[in-house]
Short mmCIF file of C-alpha atoms and ligand atoms in Angstrom, two decimals:
data_model
loop_
_atom_site.label_atom_id
_atom_site.label_comp_id
_atom_site.label_asym_id
_atom_site.label_seq_id
_atom_site.Cartn_x
_atom_site.Cartn_y
_atom_site.Cartn_z
CA UNK A 29 0.00 0.00 0.00
CA UNK A 30 1.23 3.50 -0.77
CA UNK A 31 2.84 5.47 2.06
CA UNK A 32 0.27 8.22 2.62
CA UNK A 33 -2.67 5.84 2.20
CA UNK A 34 -1.28 3.30 4.64
CA UNK A 35 -0.49 6.12 7.05
CA UNK A 36 -4.10 7.27 6.74
CA UNK A 37 -5.52 3.79 7.26
CA UNK A 38 -3.14 3.38 10.17
CA UNK A 39 -5.15 6.06 11.97
CA UNK A 40 -7.99 3.53 12.23
CA UNK A 41 -5.81 0.80 13.62
CA UNK A 42 -6.25 0.43 17.37
CA UNK A 43 -2.74 0.27 18.72
CA UNK A 44 -2.73 -1.27 22.16
CA UNK A 45 -0.61 -1.51 25.27
CA UNK A 46 -0.76 -4.66 27.39
CA UNK A 47 0.34 -5.31 30.95
CA UNK A 48 0.77 -9.06 30.98
CA UNK A 49 0.85 -9.40 34.76
CA UNK A 50 1.21 -12.56 36.80
CA UNK A 51 -2.17 -11.85 38.42
CA UNK A 52 -3.95 -9.40 36.11
CA UNK A 53 -3.82 -8.43 32.45
CA UNK A 54 -4.75 -4.88 31.50
CA UNK A 55 -5.20 -3.42 28.03
CA UNK A 56 -4.86 0.20 26.94
CA UNK A 57 -6.19 1.33 23.57
CA UNK A 58 -4.61 4.38 21.95
CA UNK A 59 -6.72 7.50 22.40
CA UNK A 60 -9.19 5.60 24.59
CA UNK A 61 -7.34 4.58 27.74
CA UNK A 62 -7.59 1.42 29.83
CA UNK A 63 -10.42 -0.73 28.46
CA UNK A 64 -9.77 -4.18 29.90
CA UNK A 65 -8.66 -5.42 33.31
CA UNK A 66 -9.06 -9.13 33.91
CA UNK A 67 -7.24 -11.88 35.80
CA UNK A 68 -4.40 -13.64 33.91
CA UNK A 69 -6.16 -16.99 34.11
CA UNK A 70 -6.90 -19.59 31.46
CA UNK A 71 -9.44 -22.39 32.00
CA UNK A 72 -8.47 -25.56 30.21
CA UNK A 73 -10.02 -28.96 29.56
CA UNK A 74 -7.26 -31.37 30.58
CA UNK A 75 -8.54 -34.20 28.39
CA UNK A 76 -8.53 -32.24 25.13
CA UNK A 77 -6.12 -29.38 26.10
CA UNK A 78 -8.84 -27.10 24.71
CA UNK A 79 -9.07 -23.59 26.16
CA UNK A 80 -12.55 -23.05 27.59
CA UNK A 81 -12.35 -19.46 28.70
CA UNK A 82 -9.92 -16.72 29.72
CA UNK A 83 -9.91 -13.86 32.22
CA UNK A 84 -12.64 -13.02 34.71
CA UNK A 85 -14.77 -16.03 33.87
CA UNK A 86 -11.77 -18.34 34.19
CA UNK A 87 -10.82 -16.91 37.60
CA UNK A 88 -14.30 -17.66 38.90
CA UNK A 89 -13.52 -21.30 38.17
CA UNK A 90 -10.35 -21.39 40.32
CA UNK A 91 -10.86 -24.02 43.01
CA UNK A 92 -14.36 -24.80 41.76
CA UNK A 93 -13.63 -26.89 38.68
CA UNK A 94 -14.62 -30.49 38.01
CA UNK A 95 -11.78 -32.96 37.61
CA UNK A 96 -11.28 -32.47 33.88
CA UNK A 97 -11.08 -28.66 34.00
CA UNK A 98 -8.13 -26.72 35.38
CA UNK A 99 -7.76 -22.98 35.76
CA UNK A 100 -4.10 -22.08 35.17
CA UNK A 101 -2.15 -18.87 35.63
CA UNK A 102 0.46 -19.17 32.89
CA UNK A 103 2.67 -16.35 34.22
CA UNK A 104 2.38 -17.27 37.87
CA UNK A 105 5.98 -16.56 38.87
CA UNK A 106 6.83 -13.98 36.26
CA UNK A 107 8.28 -16.51 33.88
CA UNK A 108 6.56 -17.77 30.80
CA UNK A 109 6.26 -21.41 31.71
CA UNK A 110 3.27 -22.07 29.49
CA UNK A 111 3.96 -20.39 26.20
CA UNK A 112 0.88 -21.78 24.49
CA UNK A 113 -1.38 -20.46 27.24
CA UNK A 114 0.19 -17.00 27.01
CA UNK A 115 -0.59 -16.97 23.32
CA UNK A 116 -4.20 -17.90 24.04
CA UNK A 117 -4.46 -15.10 26.56
CA UNK A 118 -2.99 -12.56 24.16
CA UNK A 119 -5.31 -13.72 21.40
CA UNK A 120 -8.30 -13.31 23.71
CA UNK A 121 -7.32 -9.83 24.88
CA UNK A 122 -6.23 -8.53 21.46
CA UNK A 123 -9.36 -10.05 19.91
CA UNK A 124 -11.52 -8.21 22.42
CA UNK A 125 -10.36 -4.78 21.21
CA UNK A 126 -9.37 -5.32 17.59
CA UNK A 127 -12.21 -5.19 15.11
CA UNK A 128 -11.55 -6.79 11.79
CA UNK A 129 -12.20 -4.57 8.80
CA UNK A 130 -10.64 -4.98 5.36
CA UNK A 131 -7.55 -2.78 4.80
CA UNK A 132 -7.33 -1.64 8.43
CA UNK A 133 -3.87 -2.72 9.60
CA UNK A 134 -3.61 -5.07 12.54
CA UNK A 135 -2.64 -3.31 15.77
CA UNK A 136 0.80 -2.41 16.94
CA UNK A 137 1.25 -3.77 20.44
CA UNK A 138 3.47 -2.72 23.35
CA UNK A 139 3.77 -5.37 26.04
CA UNK A 140 5.20 -5.04 29.53
CA UNK A 141 7.39 -8.00 30.51
CA UNK A 142 9.11 -8.72 33.83
CA UNK A 143 12.64 -7.30 34.02
CA UNK A 144 15.27 -9.91 33.53
CA UNK A 145 13.30 -12.11 31.12
CA UNK A 146 15.66 -14.01 28.86
CA UNK A 147 16.14 -13.38 25.14
CA UNK A 148 14.29 -16.61 24.48
CA UNK A 149 11.34 -15.45 26.55
CA UNK A 150 11.31 -12.07 24.81
CA UNK A 151 11.17 -13.78 21.45
CA UNK A 152 8.44 -16.07 22.73
CA UNK A 153 6.27 -13.12 23.82
CA UNK A 154 6.83 -11.29 20.52
CA UNK A 155 5.96 -14.40 18.53
CA UNK A 156 2.92 -15.02 20.70
CA UNK A 157 1.75 -11.44 20.11
CA UNK A 158 2.20 -11.70 16.34
CA UNK A 159 0.47 -15.09 16.25
CA UNK A 160 -2.31 -13.59 18.35
CA UNK A 161 -2.97 -10.86 15.78
CA UNK A 162 -0.46 -8.05 16.37
CA UNK A 163 1.26 -6.38 13.42
CA UNK A 164 4.34 -5.41 15.42
CA UNK A 165 5.30 -6.08 19.04
CA UNK A 166 7.43 -3.83 21.22
CA UNK A 167 8.49 -4.98 24.67
CA UNK A 168 9.12 -2.79 27.67
CA UNK A 169 10.36 -3.84 31.09
CA UNK A 170 7.56 -3.63 33.62
CA UNK A 171 9.40 -1.43 36.15
CA UNK A 172 10.14 1.08 33.38
CA UNK A 173 6.50 1.03 32.27
CA UNK A 174 5.37 1.34 35.90
CA UNK A 175 7.65 4.35 36.42
CA UNK A 176 6.32 6.06 33.29
CA UNK A 177 2.74 5.21 34.29
CA UNK A 178 3.35 6.60 37.78
CA UNK A 179 4.39 9.87 36.16
CA UNK A 180 8.09 9.73 37.08
CA UNK A 181 10.43 11.83 34.92
CA UNK A 182 12.31 8.79 33.57
CA UNK A 183 14.17 10.76 30.89
CA UNK A 184 15.83 13.16 33.27
CA UNK A 185 19.37 12.68 34.53
CA UNK A 186 18.05 12.01 38.02
CA UNK A 187 17.38 8.88 40.03
CA UNK A 188 13.84 7.49 40.14
CA UNK A 189 13.02 4.48 42.26
CA UNK A 190 10.03 2.27 41.59
CA UNK A 191 8.88 -0.81 43.48
CA UNK A 192 6.25 -2.85 41.63
CA UNK A 193 4.64 -5.49 43.84
CA UNK A 194 2.54 -7.89 41.79
CA UNK A 195 1.05 -11.31 42.40
CA UNK A 196 4.06 -13.48 41.55
CA UNK A 197 6.95 -11.05 41.65
CA UNK A 198 8.27 -7.86 43.19
CA UNK A 199 10.47 -5.74 40.99
CA UNK A 200 12.61 -2.93 42.29
CA UNK A 201 14.29 -0.62 39.82
CA UNK A 202 16.28 2.59 39.78
CA UNK A 203 15.84 4.50 36.56
CA UNK A 204 17.69 7.47 35.11
CA UNK A 205 18.06 8.95 31.62
CA UNK A 206 15.49 6.58 30.13
CA UNK A 207 17.32 3.44 31.26
CA UNK A 208 17.24 0.97 34.14
CA UNK A 209 20.38 1.63 36.21
CA UNK A 210 19.83 -1.31 38.48
CA UNK A 211 17.02 -3.71 39.23
CA UNK A 212 16.14 -6.62 41.45
CA UNK A 213 13.36 -9.04 40.80
CA UNK A 214 12.25 -11.55 43.41
CA UNK A 215 9.62 -14.23 43.04
CA UNK A 216 7.78 -12.99 46.08
CA UNK A 217 4.57 -11.01 45.86
CA UNK A 218 0.91 -11.13 46.76
CA UNK A 219 0.63 -14.88 46.06
CA UNK A 220 3.26 -15.78 48.67
CA UNK A 221 1.46 -13.58 51.19
CA UNK A 222 -1.80 -15.43 50.44
CA UNK A 223 -0.03 -18.78 50.82
CA UNK A 224 1.21 -17.79 54.28
CA UNK A 225 -2.36 -16.97 55.29
CA UNK A 226 -3.54 -20.42 54.13
CA UNK A 227 -0.69 -22.08 56.04
CA UNK A 228 -1.52 -20.09 59.15
CA UNK A 229 -5.18 -21.20 59.01
CA UNK A 230 -4.15 -24.82 58.58
CA UNK A 231 -1.43 -24.90 61.21
CA UNK A 232 -3.16 -22.85 63.89
CA UNK A 233 -6.79 -23.85 63.40
CA UNK A 234 -6.76 -26.96 61.17
CA UNK A 235 -8.83 -24.89 58.79
CA UNK A 236 -8.47 -25.52 55.09
CA UNK A 237 -9.24 -22.33 53.15
CA UNK A 238 -9.24 -21.60 49.42
CA UNK A 239 -6.89 -19.27 47.56
CA UNK A 240 -9.57 -16.65 47.17
CA UNK A 241 -10.44 -16.64 50.87
CA UNK A 242 -6.75 -16.16 51.68
CA UNK A 243 -6.52 -13.22 49.27
CA UNK A 244 -9.68 -11.62 50.64
CA UNK A 245 -8.40 -11.96 54.20
CA UNK A 246 -5.21 -10.18 53.13
CA UNK A 247 -7.16 -7.34 51.56
CA UNK A 248 -9.48 -6.93 54.53
CA UNK A 249 -7.07 -7.20 57.49
CA UNK A 250 -3.55 -7.68 56.06
CA UNK A 251 -0.84 -5.21 57.01
CA UNK A 252 2.91 -4.68 57.10
CA UNK A 253 2.96 -2.33 60.10
CA UNK A 254 1.07 -1.92 63.37
CA UNK A 255 -2.25 -0.23 62.67
CA UNK A 256 -3.96 2.58 64.57
CA UNK A 257 -7.18 0.61 64.94
CA UNK A 258 -7.46 -3.16 65.21
CA UNK A 259 -9.17 -5.03 62.36
CA UNK A 260 -10.87 -8.39 62.35
CA UNK A 261 -12.51 -10.69 59.84
CA UNK A 262 -13.89 -14.20 59.51
CA UNK A 263 -12.25 -16.92 57.42
CA UNK A 264 -14.45 -19.75 56.16
CA UNK A 265 -13.24 -23.17 55.17
CA UNK A 266 -13.26 -26.81 56.16
CA UNK A 267 -12.17 -28.15 59.51
CA UNK A 268 -9.56 -30.78 58.70
CA UNK A 269 -10.35 -32.76 61.87
CA UNK A 270 -14.10 -33.09 61.39
CA UNK A 271 -14.29 -32.54 57.64
CA UNK A 272 -17.14 -30.11 58.25
CA UNK A 273 -17.49 -26.43 57.33
CA UNK A 274 -16.05 -24.12 59.90
CA UNK A 275 -15.11 -20.48 60.41
CA UNK A 276 -12.67 -18.60 62.60
CA UNK A 277 -12.17 -14.96 63.44
CA UNK A 278 -8.71 -13.47 62.87
CA UNK A 279 -7.17 -10.11 63.73
CA UNK A 280 -4.75 -7.89 61.87
CA UNK A 281 -1.97 -8.70 64.34
CA UNK A 282 -2.27 -12.48 63.83
CA UNK A 283 -2.25 -12.05 60.06
CA UNK A 284 0.64 -9.58 60.23
CA UNK A 285 2.70 -12.17 62.08
CA UNK A 286 1.65 -14.88 59.61
CA UNK A 287 2.77 -12.92 56.55
CA UNK A 288 5.94 -11.48 58.07
CA UNK A 289 8.33 -13.60 56.02
CA UNK A 290 7.29 -12.58 52.49
CA UNK A 291 6.80 -8.97 53.62
CA UNK A 292 10.33 -8.96 55.09
CA UNK A 293 11.70 -10.30 51.81
CA UNK A 294 10.05 -7.47 49.90
CA UNK A 295 11.49 -4.93 52.34
CA UNK A 296 14.93 -6.55 52.01
CA UNK A 297 14.83 -6.34 48.21
CA UNK A 298 14.19 -2.60 48.47
CA UNK A 299 17.00 -2.14 51.00
CA UNK A 300 19.41 -4.10 48.80
CA UNK A 301 18.72 -1.81 45.84
CA UNK A 302 19.34 1.23 48.02
CA UNK A 303 22.64 -0.20 49.21
CA UNK A 304 23.75 -0.72 45.62
CA UNK A 305 22.51 2.62 44.34
CA UNK A 306 25.17 5.10 43.14
CA UNK A 307 25.33 7.97 45.68
CA UNK A 308 24.32 10.76 43.29
CA UNK A 309 21.15 8.93 42.34
CA UNK A 310 20.47 8.12 45.99
CA UNK A 311 20.55 11.82 46.77
CA UNK A 312 17.87 12.38 44.09
CA UNK A 313 15.71 9.59 45.48
CA UNK A 314 15.96 11.07 48.98
CA UNK A 315 14.21 14.09 47.47
CA UNK A 316 11.69 12.45 45.20
CA UNK A 317 11.02 9.34 47.29
CA UNK A 318 10.41 5.68 46.53
CA UNK A 319 7.26 5.08 44.49
CA UNK A 320 5.17 1.94 45.08
CA UNK A 321 3.12 0.40 42.25
CA UNK A 322 1.26 -2.87 41.63
CA UNK A 323 -1.56 -4.34 43.70
CA UNK A 324 0.79 -5.16 46.58
CA UNK A 325 1.40 -1.43 47.08
CA UNK A 326 -2.05 -1.36 48.68
CA UNK A 327 -1.06 -3.66 51.54
CA UNK A 328 -1.82 -1.57 54.61
CA UNK A 329 1.18 0.06 56.23
CA UNK A 330 3.72 -1.15 53.66
CA UNK A 331 4.57 2.46 52.81
CA UNK A 332 5.14 3.34 56.48
CA UNK A 333 7.18 0.20 57.04
CA UNK A 334 9.43 0.95 54.04
CA UNK A 335 9.78 4.56 55.12
CA UNK A 336 10.96 3.48 58.57
CA UNK A 337 13.36 0.86 57.29
CA UNK A 338 14.92 2.87 54.46
CA UNK A 339 14.67 6.38 55.93
CA UNK A 340 13.41 7.56 52.56
CA UNK A 341 10.09 9.15 51.69
CA UNK A 342 7.71 6.56 50.21
CA UNK A 343 4.69 7.33 48.02
CA UNK A 344 1.99 5.03 46.69
CA UNK A 345 1.37 5.71 43.01
CA UNK A 346 -2.09 6.80 41.94
CA UNK A 347 -4.07 3.71 40.81
CA UNK A 348 -1.17 1.34 41.51
CA UNK A 349 -2.82 -1.56 39.63
CA UNK A 350 -2.80 0.50 36.43
CA UNK A 351 0.73 1.95 36.43
CA UNK A 352 2.27 -0.55 34.03
CA UNK A 353 -0.55 -0.42 31.50
CA UNK A 354 -0.72 3.37 31.64
CA UNK A 355 3.03 3.40 31.03
CA UNK A 356 2.62 1.26 27.91
CA UNK A 357 -0.16 3.66 26.89
CA UNK A 358 2.09 6.69 27.29
CA UNK A 359 4.66 4.96 25.04
CA UNK A 360 1.99 4.24 22.39
CA UNK A 361 0.87 7.84 22.34
CA UNK A 362 4.48 9.06 21.99
CA UNK A 363 6.38 6.28 20.28
CA UNK A 364 9.18 8.60 19.16
CA UNK A 365 9.78 10.07 22.62
CA UNK A 366 9.97 6.64 24.22
CA UNK A 367 11.76 4.68 21.48
CA UNK A 368 14.83 4.11 23.65
CA UNK A 369 12.93 2.50 26.54
CA UNK A 370 12.00 -0.70 24.70
CA UNK A 371 13.99 -3.85 25.42
CA UNK A 372 12.85 -5.35 22.12
CA UNK A 373 11.17 -3.87 19.09
CA UNK A 374 9.99 -5.24 15.75
CA UNK A 375 13.21 -4.05 14.11
CA UNK A 376 15.55 -5.77 16.54
CA UNK A 377 13.43 -8.83 15.93
CA UNK A 378 14.04 -8.60 12.20
CA UNK A 379 17.76 -8.17 12.76
CA UNK A 380 18.18 -11.32 14.82
P1 ADP B 289 0.58 -8.54 38.50
O1 ADP B 289 1.21 -7.33 37.88
O2 ADP B 289 1.57 -9.58 38.92
O3 ADP B 289 -0.51 -9.08 37.64
P2 ADP B 289 -0.99 -6.78 40.15
O4 ADP B 289 -0.21 -5.53 40.13
O5 ADP B 289 -2.22 -6.85 39.32
O6 ADP B 289 -0.09 -8.06 39.86
O7 ADP B 289 -1.36 -7.06 41.69
C1 ADP B 289 -2.01 -8.23 42.08
C2 ADP B 289 -1.68 -8.52 43.51
O8 ADP B 289 -2.07 -7.40 44.33
C3 ADP B 289 -2.47 -9.72 44.03
O9 ADP B 289 -1.61 -10.55 44.80
C4 ADP B 289 -3.52 -9.07 44.93
O10 ADP B 289 -3.91 -9.94 45.98
C5 ADP B 289 -2.77 -7.88 45.44
N1 ADP B 289 -3.67 -6.83 45.95
C6 ADP B 289 -4.67 -6.20 45.28
N2 ADP B 289 -5.31 -5.34 46.08
C7 ADP B 289 -4.71 -5.42 47.30
C8 ADP B 289 -4.92 -4.79 48.58
N3 ADP B 289 -5.88 -3.90 48.75
N4 ADP B 289 -4.10 -5.13 49.59
C9 ADP B 289 -3.12 -6.04 49.42
N5 ADP B 289 -2.87 -6.66 48.26
C10 ADP B 289 -3.65 -6.36 47.21
MG1 MG B 290 2.48 -6.10 37.34
#
C-alpha cells in the first residue's frame, strides 16, 4: 500500500498496550485509555487441552472446577512457563479490542514483561503477540513502564526508584536517563502472602481455606505495620479434623505475624537496591522518594514500614494496579519520545 494511504488507514488501527501481569492483564487502547482489566487466568479442559475461557470467567472457576477442567495462571511466577497459554491469553485480549475490517492494519502492540526475562522469553512473547494478531510487538520492562505510568520523569538525569509489587513477583528498579540503572526481581509477591495466610489457618486452626479466601483476608485485614485501629474478619473453610465447614475470626496482628516472612523479603529487596545505588542517584531519590506500584502497594502500612526501614520518603502511586498499562499507553501515544525504553522492538526482531 502506498505510504500516505497506509499512514491514513493506520489512523484507524487500534494500537494497544498490554500489561501481561502474573495476576492481572490490562489493556490500553490508543486514544481511549484502559479498556480491559481481567485476571491472567486460562481455563483448560485437561482431556482435550482445549481452552474453555480466559480472564474473569476463568478466575471464577479457580478451586471450583470439576476434575477435567483446570484454571491455570500461565505467568504465575513472572516466567513464561506455558507459552501456548500465554498466546491464548494474548489472542483473547487482542481479539476483544481489535475489530476486523478490510484494509485496516492489525494493531501495533506494546507489552510489559518482567525485568530480567531471557532473550528466548522475549522472542516467545513477541511471537505469541504476532500469532495472536499483532502487526508489530514492542516490549518494555515492567518497572520502566510502571515508572512512566506513575508519572516519574524517567528521561531526566536524576534517580527514580520504583517498586512494583505484583502477584508473583516484586520488581525494584532505579531508573535514570530513560534506562534501568539497576534492578532486582524476586519471586515474592501477593501470592506468597496469600499462601502464608492459608498455612496459618491450617497450622493454627486446622482450617483448610481456598486461595480466594486467603486473598480476601489479606485485603481486609492484612498489614505490614502496626495499625492505629485493630481489624478483624472471619475466614471460612473446612475443619480438617471433622471434615465439616467451619469459620474462625482473625485479627490484623495475627495475620501480620503470619505474613511477616514474604513482607520482610520485599522490604529486604528494596534495601538491597538502596545499598547498591550510586550515591548521586540516591541523593535524588531522597528528594523524590520511593514510588510503590502494583496491587501489593495497597497492603496496609507497607509504605510506612518501608519509610521506617529505608529512611526515605515513600509514596503510593495513583491507581497502583494500572501503572504498568498506563506506562505502555504513554509509550503508544508518543512512540518517538519513548523509542529508547523498549527492550525489544519489531526491528531488533528482524535483525536477529
Ligand atoms: P501482576 O502485575 O503480577 O498481575 P498486580 O499488580 O495486578 O499483579 O497485583 C495483584 C496482587 O495485588 C495480588 O496478589 C492481589 O492480591 C494484590 N492486591 C490487590 N489489592 C490489594 C490490597 N488492597 N491489599 C493487598 N494486596 C492487594
Ligand atoms: Mg504487574
